[in-house]
Coordinates of C-alpha atoms in Angstrom, one line a residue:
X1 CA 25.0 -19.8 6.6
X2 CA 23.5 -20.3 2.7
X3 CA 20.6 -18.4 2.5
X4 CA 18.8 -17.3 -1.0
X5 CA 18.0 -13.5 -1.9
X6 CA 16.7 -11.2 -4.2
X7 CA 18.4 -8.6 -6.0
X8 CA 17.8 -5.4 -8.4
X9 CA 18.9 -7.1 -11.3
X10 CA 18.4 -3.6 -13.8
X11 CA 16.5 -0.6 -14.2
X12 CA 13.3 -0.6 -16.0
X13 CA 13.7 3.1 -16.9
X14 CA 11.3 6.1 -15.5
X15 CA 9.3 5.3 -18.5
X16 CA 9.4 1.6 -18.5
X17 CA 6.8 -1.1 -16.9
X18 CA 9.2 -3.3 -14.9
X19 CA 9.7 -6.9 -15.5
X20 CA 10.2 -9.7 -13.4
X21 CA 13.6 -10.5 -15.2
X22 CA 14.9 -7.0 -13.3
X23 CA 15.4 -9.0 -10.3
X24 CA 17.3 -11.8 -9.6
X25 CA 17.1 -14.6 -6.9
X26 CA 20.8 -15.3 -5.7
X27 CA 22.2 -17.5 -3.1
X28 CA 24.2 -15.5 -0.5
X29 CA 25.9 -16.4 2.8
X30 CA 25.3 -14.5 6.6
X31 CA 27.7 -14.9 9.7
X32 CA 26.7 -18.1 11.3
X33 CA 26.8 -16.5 14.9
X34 CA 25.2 -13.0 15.8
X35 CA 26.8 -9.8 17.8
X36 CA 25.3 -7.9 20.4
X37 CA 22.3 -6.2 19.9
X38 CA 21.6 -8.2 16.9
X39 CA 18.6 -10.4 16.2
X40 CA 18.7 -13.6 13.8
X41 CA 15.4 -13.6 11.8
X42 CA 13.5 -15.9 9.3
X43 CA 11.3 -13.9 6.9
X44 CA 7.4 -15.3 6.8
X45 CA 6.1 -12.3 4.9
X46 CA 7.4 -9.3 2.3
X47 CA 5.2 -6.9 1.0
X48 CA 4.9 -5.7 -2.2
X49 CA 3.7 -2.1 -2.7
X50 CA 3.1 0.8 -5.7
X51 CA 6.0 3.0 -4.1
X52 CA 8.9 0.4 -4.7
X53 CA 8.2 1.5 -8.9
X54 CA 9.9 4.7 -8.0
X55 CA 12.6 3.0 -5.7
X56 CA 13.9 1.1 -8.8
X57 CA 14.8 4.3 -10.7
X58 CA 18.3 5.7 -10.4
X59 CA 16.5 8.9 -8.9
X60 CA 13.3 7.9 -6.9
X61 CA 12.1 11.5 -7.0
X62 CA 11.1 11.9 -3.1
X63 CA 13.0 12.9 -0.7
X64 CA 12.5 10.0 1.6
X65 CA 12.3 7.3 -0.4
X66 CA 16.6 5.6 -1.5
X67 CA 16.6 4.2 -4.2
X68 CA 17.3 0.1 -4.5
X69 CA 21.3 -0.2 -6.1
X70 CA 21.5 -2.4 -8.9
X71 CA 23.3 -6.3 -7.6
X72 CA 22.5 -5.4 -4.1
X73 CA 19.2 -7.1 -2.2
X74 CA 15.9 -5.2 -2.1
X75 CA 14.0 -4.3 1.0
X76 CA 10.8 -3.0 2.2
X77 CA 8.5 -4.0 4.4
X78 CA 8.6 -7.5 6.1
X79 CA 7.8 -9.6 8.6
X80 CA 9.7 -12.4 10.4
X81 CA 10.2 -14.6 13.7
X82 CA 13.0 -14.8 15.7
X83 CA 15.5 -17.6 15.7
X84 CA 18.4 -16.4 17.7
X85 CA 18.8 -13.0 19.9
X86 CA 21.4 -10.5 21.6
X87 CA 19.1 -8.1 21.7
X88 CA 16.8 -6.9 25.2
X89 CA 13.3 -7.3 24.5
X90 CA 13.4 -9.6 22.0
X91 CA 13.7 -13.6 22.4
X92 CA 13.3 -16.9 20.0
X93 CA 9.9 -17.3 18.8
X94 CA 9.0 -13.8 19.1
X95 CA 7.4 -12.2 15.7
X96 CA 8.7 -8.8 14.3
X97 CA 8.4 -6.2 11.7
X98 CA 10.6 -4.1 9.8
X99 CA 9.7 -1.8 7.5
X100 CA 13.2 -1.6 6.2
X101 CA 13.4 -5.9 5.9
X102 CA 15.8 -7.2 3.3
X103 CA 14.3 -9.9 0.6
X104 CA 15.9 -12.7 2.1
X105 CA 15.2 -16.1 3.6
X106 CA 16.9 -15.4 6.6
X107 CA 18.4 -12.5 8.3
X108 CA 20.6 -10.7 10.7
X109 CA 19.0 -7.5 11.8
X110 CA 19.9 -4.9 14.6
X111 CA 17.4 -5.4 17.1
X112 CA 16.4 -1.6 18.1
X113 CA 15.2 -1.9 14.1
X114 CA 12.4 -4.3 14.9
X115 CA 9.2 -3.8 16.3
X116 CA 7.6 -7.2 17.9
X117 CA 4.1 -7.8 17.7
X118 CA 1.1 -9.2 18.8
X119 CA -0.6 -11.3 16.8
X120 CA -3.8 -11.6 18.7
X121 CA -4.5 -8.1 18.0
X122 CA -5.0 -9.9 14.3
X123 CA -7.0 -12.6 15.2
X124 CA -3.7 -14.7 14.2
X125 CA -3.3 -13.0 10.4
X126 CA 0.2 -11.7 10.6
X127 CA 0.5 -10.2 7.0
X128 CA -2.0 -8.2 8.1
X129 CA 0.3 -5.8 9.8
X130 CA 1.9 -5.2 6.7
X131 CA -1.7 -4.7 5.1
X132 CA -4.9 -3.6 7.6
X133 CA -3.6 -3.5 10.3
X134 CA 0.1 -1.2 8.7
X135 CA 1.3 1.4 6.9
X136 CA -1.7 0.4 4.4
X137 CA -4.7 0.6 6.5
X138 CA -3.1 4.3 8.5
X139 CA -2.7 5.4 4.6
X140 CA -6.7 4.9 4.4
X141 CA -7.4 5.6 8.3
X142 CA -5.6 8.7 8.7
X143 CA -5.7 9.8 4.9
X144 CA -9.4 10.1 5.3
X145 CA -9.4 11.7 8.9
X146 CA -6.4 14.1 8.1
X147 CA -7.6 15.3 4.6
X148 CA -10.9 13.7 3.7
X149 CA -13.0 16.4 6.2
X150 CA -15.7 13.8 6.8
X151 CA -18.5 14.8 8.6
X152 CA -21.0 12.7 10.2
X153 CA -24.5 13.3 9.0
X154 CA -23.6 15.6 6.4
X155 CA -24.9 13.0 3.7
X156 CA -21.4 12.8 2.2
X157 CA -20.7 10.7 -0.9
X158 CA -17.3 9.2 -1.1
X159 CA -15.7 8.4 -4.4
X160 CA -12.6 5.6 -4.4
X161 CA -10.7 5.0 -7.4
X162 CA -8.2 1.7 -7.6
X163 CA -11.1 0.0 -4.8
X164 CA -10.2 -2.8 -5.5
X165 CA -7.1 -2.6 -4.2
X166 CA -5.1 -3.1 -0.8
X167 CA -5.5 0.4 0.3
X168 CA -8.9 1.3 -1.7
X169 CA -10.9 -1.5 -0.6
X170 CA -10.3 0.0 3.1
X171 CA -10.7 3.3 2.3
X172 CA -14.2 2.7 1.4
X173 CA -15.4 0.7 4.5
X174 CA -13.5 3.7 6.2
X175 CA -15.2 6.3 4.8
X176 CA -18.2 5.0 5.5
X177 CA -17.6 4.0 9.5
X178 CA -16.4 7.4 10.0
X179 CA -19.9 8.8 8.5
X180 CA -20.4 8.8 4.3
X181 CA -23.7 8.0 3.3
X182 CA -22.3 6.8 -0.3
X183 CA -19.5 5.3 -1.0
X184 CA -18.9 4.4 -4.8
X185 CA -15.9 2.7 -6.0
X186 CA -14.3 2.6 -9.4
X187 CA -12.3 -1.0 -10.3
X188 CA -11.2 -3.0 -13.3
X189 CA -13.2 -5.9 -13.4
X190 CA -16.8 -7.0 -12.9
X191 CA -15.5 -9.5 -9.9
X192 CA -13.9 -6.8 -8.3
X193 CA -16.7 -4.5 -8.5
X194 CA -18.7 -7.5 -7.2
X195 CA -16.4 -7.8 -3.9
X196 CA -16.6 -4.2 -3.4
X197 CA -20.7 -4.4 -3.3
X198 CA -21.0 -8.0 -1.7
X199 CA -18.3 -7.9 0.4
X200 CA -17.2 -4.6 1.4
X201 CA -20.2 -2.8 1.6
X202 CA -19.6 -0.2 -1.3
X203 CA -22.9 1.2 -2.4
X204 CA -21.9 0.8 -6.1
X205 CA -19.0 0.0 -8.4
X206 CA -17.9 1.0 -11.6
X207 CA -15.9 -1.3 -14.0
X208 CA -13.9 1.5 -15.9
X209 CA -13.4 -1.0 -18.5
X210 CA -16.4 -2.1 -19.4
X211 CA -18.4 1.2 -18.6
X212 CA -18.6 5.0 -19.0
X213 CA -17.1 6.4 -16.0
X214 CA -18.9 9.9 -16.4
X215 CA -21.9 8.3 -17.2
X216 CA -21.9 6.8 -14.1
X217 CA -20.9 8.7 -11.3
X218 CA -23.2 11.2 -12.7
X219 CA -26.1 8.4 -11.9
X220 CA -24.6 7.1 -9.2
X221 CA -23.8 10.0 -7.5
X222 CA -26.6 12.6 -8.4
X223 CA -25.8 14.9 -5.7
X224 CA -21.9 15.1 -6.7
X225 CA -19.2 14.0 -5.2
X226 CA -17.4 15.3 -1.7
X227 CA -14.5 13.1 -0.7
X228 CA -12.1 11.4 -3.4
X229 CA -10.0 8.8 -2.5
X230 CA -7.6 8.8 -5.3
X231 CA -5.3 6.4 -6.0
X232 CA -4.8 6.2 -9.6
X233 CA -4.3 9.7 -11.2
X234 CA -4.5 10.1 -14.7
X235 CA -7.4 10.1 -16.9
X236 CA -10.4 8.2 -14.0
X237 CA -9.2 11.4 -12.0
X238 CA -9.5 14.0 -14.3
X239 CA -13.3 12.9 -15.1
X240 CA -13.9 12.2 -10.6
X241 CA -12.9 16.0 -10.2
X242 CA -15.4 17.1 -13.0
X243 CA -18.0 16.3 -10.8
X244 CA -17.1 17.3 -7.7
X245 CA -19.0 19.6 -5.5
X246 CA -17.8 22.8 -3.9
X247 CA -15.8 22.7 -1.1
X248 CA -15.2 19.2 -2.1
X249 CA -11.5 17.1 -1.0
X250 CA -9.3 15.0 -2.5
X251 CA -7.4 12.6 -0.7
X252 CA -4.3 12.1 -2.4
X253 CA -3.3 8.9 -1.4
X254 CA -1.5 7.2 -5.0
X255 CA -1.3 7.9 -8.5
X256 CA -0.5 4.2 -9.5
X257 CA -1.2 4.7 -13.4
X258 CA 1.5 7.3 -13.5
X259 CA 4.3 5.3 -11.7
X260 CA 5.5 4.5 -15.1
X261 CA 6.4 8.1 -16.7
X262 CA 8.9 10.2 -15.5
X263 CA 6.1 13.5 -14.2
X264 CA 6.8 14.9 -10.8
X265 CA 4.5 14.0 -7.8
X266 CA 1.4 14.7 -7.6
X267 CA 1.4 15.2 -11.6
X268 CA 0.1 18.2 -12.0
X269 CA -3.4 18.2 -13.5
X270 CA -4.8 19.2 -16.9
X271 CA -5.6 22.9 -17.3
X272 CA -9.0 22.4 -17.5
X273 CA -9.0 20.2 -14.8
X274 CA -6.9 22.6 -12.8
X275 CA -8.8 25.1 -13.7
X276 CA -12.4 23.7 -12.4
X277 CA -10.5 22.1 -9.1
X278 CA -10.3 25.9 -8.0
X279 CA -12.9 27.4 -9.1
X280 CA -14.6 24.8 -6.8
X281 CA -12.3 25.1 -3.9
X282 CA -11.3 21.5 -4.3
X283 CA -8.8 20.7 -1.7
X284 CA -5.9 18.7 -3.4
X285 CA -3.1 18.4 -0.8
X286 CA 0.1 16.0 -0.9
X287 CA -1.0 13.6 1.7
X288 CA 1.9 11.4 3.3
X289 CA 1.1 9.3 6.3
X290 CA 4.9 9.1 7.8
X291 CA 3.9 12.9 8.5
X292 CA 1.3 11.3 11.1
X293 CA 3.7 9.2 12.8
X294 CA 2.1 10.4 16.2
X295 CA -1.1 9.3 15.1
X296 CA 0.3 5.4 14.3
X297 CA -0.3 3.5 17.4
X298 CA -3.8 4.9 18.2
X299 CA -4.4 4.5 14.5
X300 CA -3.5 1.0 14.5
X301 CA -5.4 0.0 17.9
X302 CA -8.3 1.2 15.9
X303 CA -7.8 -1.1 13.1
X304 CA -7.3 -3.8 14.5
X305 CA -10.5 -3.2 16.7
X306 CA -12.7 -2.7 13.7
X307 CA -11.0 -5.9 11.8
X308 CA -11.9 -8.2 15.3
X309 CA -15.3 -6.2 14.9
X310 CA -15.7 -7.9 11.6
X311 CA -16.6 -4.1 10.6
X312 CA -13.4 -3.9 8.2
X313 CA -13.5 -6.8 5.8
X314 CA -9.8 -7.8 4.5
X315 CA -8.8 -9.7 1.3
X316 CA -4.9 -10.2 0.4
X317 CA -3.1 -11.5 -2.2
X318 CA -0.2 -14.3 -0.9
X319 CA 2.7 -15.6 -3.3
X320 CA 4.4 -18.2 -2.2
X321 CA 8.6 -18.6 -2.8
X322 CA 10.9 -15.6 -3.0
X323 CA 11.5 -16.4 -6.8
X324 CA 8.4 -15.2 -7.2
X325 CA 8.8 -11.7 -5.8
X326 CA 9.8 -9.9 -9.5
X327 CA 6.5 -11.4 -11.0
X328 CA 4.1 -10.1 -8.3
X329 CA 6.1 -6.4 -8.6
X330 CA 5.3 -7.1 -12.7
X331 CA 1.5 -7.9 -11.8
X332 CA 1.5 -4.6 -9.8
X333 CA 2.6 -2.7 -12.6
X334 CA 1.3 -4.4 -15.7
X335 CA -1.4 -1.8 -17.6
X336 CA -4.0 -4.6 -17.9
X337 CA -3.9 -4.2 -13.8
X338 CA -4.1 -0.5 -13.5

């Protein structure tokens, strides 16, 4: 069987933006018949996400991330439906995930890899089990539970930076279902900020672009702030933490606008910076959610029930055609997107 693919093409370099022309779409061929235990799968959905910047570097610098080899196909998460199965559990029509799914049209996959879902627990949306309702939403869920140390009633303000974004704009209605009284976040564009007020329920937005971040969250959030979502690092960090309260948390979720230097992870933090984070007592913790594996399927039940709810709002991007794949991982990293 023809079927078309995408490959790592070549290495953008630890200090590099990537490029769309560093993959390549290819035509490949599958076995026309499956073996036991095996599934045959056509892809409806591939996701896109900040970590695959460190899985295009020779050395992704974690422990439990491989790195993509150059001529061979890319993979990450994915959904598909099945077409043909050997495999117990699974029959045609049936839609599965993968969060290991190769960037192909089609697909034979060892069935004890797949996990079939339900897509009324979705209202229908597929993709968003590899958004809201996946790894995305538990980063958000269990990142604010696990290291946020919200409180109901305590009057909490909630900073989010990159809320905009797949896992910010979630964090945010989060934070506030389980309890923040504020929640403020920090975006690149008035429409975005927009969304986050209109839409998602934010209390306020920032367009760091347009406006003077310290300026403000200092007006914005007059009584400091006590939970940071942070997905960006860098310099929007640095100036959140300044104004942090004691006993404060960070919830170190991403630190998107460093992807493209070669620092370790979490970059360490300016001295000054460093230096007010303890004399505060701010809690900056690695947070990874594949350490709350336990935590998934409850996590994910809750989701879902909040998205039926209407209570979490979702918006996606979608881009059509395979080919297209190297330009949306460009978008992702492109500064005038960070």
């Amino acid at each position: 069987m023809i079927i078309q693919r995408v490959v790592l093409n070549s290495r953008p370099g630890k200090n590099g933006v990537p490029l769309a022309e560093n993959f390549r779409l290819e035509q490949s061929r599958i076995a026309d018949t499956i073996q036991a235990g095996q599934v045959l799968v056509r892809t409806l959905y591939l996701s896109v996400d900040p970590y695959m910047r460190c899985r295009m570097n020779e050395d992704t610098g974690s422990d439990y991330l491989l790195p993509w080899q150059l001529s061979e196909v890319a993979d990450g998460g994915g959904i598909g439906v099945v077409e043909d199965s050997r495999y117990d559990g699974l029959a045609k029509g049936d839609f599965v995930i993968s969060f290991n799914w190769p960037w192909q049209t089609v697909a034979i996959l060892d069935g004890s890899s797949l996990q079939k879902l339900v897509p009324q627990l979705v209202n229908g949306h597929l993709s968003y089990f590899l958004g809201a309702a996946g790894i995305t939403g538990l980063t958000a869920l269990l990142g604010i539970k696990e290291k946020g140390h919200v409180v109901a009633s305590a009057n909490q303000t909630m900073v989010v930076s990159g809320a905009a974004g797949a896992c910010g704009s979630l964090a945010g209605q989060i934070g506030r279902l389980e309890g923040c009284s504020r929640v403020v976040g920090i975006a690149g564009t008035d429409e975005k900020c927009s969304i986050l007020v209109q839409e998602m329920g934010f209390d306020a937005a920032i367009n760091y672009k347009k406006e003077n971040v310290a300026q403000q969250l200092r007006k914005l959030c007059p009584g400091g702030v006590d939970v940071y979502f942070d997905n960006v690092g860098g310099d929007i960090s640095d100036t959140v933490i300044s104004q942090m309260n004691q006993n404060s948390h960070i919830i170190l979720s991403g630190q998107i606008s460093q992807y493209n230097k070669d620092v370790p992870y979490p970059p360490p933090l300016p001295p000054d910076i460093e230096k007010i984070r303890e004399e505060r007592n701010i809690t900056r913790d690695r947070f990874l959610v594949l350490n709350y594996m336990n935590k998934q399927e409850a996590g994910i039940l809750q989701l879902c029930q909040w998205i039926k709810e209407g209570k979490l709002k979702v918006r996606e991007t979608v881009v059509e055609g395979l080919a297209n794949i190297g330009g949306k991982i460009f978008a992702l990293f492109s500064k005038n997107n960070l």
